[in-house]
Amino acid sequence: MANVKMHSIYKKFGTTEVIHGVDLEIEDNEFVVFVGPSGCGKSTLLRLIAGLEDVT
């Protein structure tokens, strides 16, 4: 696998900021779970990690 490191991630849709300065480091062979209520940005964060969305 690989390491994932992202620092100061921000994402906006229009004028609405949905991801606010997230720092993320996932080491090789680590298992990570994102937990939160509906609409809190879990799927958006995963799409940013996967490169399906551009960081703004």
Coordinates of C-alpha atoms in Angstrom, one line a residue:
M1 CA 0.0 0.0 0.0
A2 CA 1.1 3.6 0.5
N3 CA 1.1 6.4 3.0
V4 CA -1.4 9.3 2.6
K5 CA -0.5 12.8 3.9
M6 CA -2.7 15.8 3.4
H7 CA -2.4 19.1 5.2
S8 CA -4.7 22.1 5.6
I9 CA -7.4 20.6 3.3
Y10 CA -10.2 23.0 2.4
K11 CA -13.2 22.4 0.1
K12 CA -15.9 24.9 -1.0
F13 CA -19.0 24.4 -3.0
G14 CA -19.8 27.9 -4.2
T15 CA -19.5 30.1 -1.1
T16 CA -20.2 27.3 1.4
E17 CA -17.0 25.9 3.0
V18 CA -17.6 22.2 3.7
I19 CA -14.2 21.0 4.7
H20 CA -12.3 23.3 7.1
G21 CA -8.5 22.9 7.4
V22 CA -8.3 19.1 7.8
D23 CA -4.9 17.5 8.5
L24 CA -4.7 13.8 7.7
E25 CA -1.9 11.3 7.9
I26 CA -2.5 7.6 7.2
E27 CA 0.5 5.3 7.5
D28 CA 0.9 2.1 5.5
N29 CA -1.3 -0.8 6.7
E30 CA -3.4 1.5 9.0
F31 CA -7.2 1.1 9.0
V32 CA -9.1 4.4 9.2
V33 CA -12.8 5.0 9.7
F34 CA -14.6 8.4 9.2
V35 CA -17.6 8.6 11.5
G36 CA -20.1 11.5 11.7
P37 CA -23.7 12.6 11.1
S38 CA -25.3 12.8 7.7
G39 CA -24.0 15.9 5.8
C40 CA -20.8 16.4 7.8
G41 CA -18.4 15.8 4.9
K42 CA -17.3 12.2 5.2
S43 CA -18.0 11.3 1.5
T44 CA -16.5 14.6 0.4
L45 CA -13.3 13.9 2.3
L46 CA -13.1 10.4 0.8
R47 CA -13.5 11.9 -2.7
L48 CA -10.7 14.4 -2.0
I49 CA -8.4 11.6 -0.8
A50 CA -9.2 9.6 -3.9
G51 CA -8.6 12.6 -6.2
L52 CA -12.2 12.7 -7.5
E53 CA -12.7 16.2 -6.2
D54 CA -10.3 19.1 -6.3
V55 CA -9.1 20.8 -3.1
T56 CA -10.1 24.5 -3.1

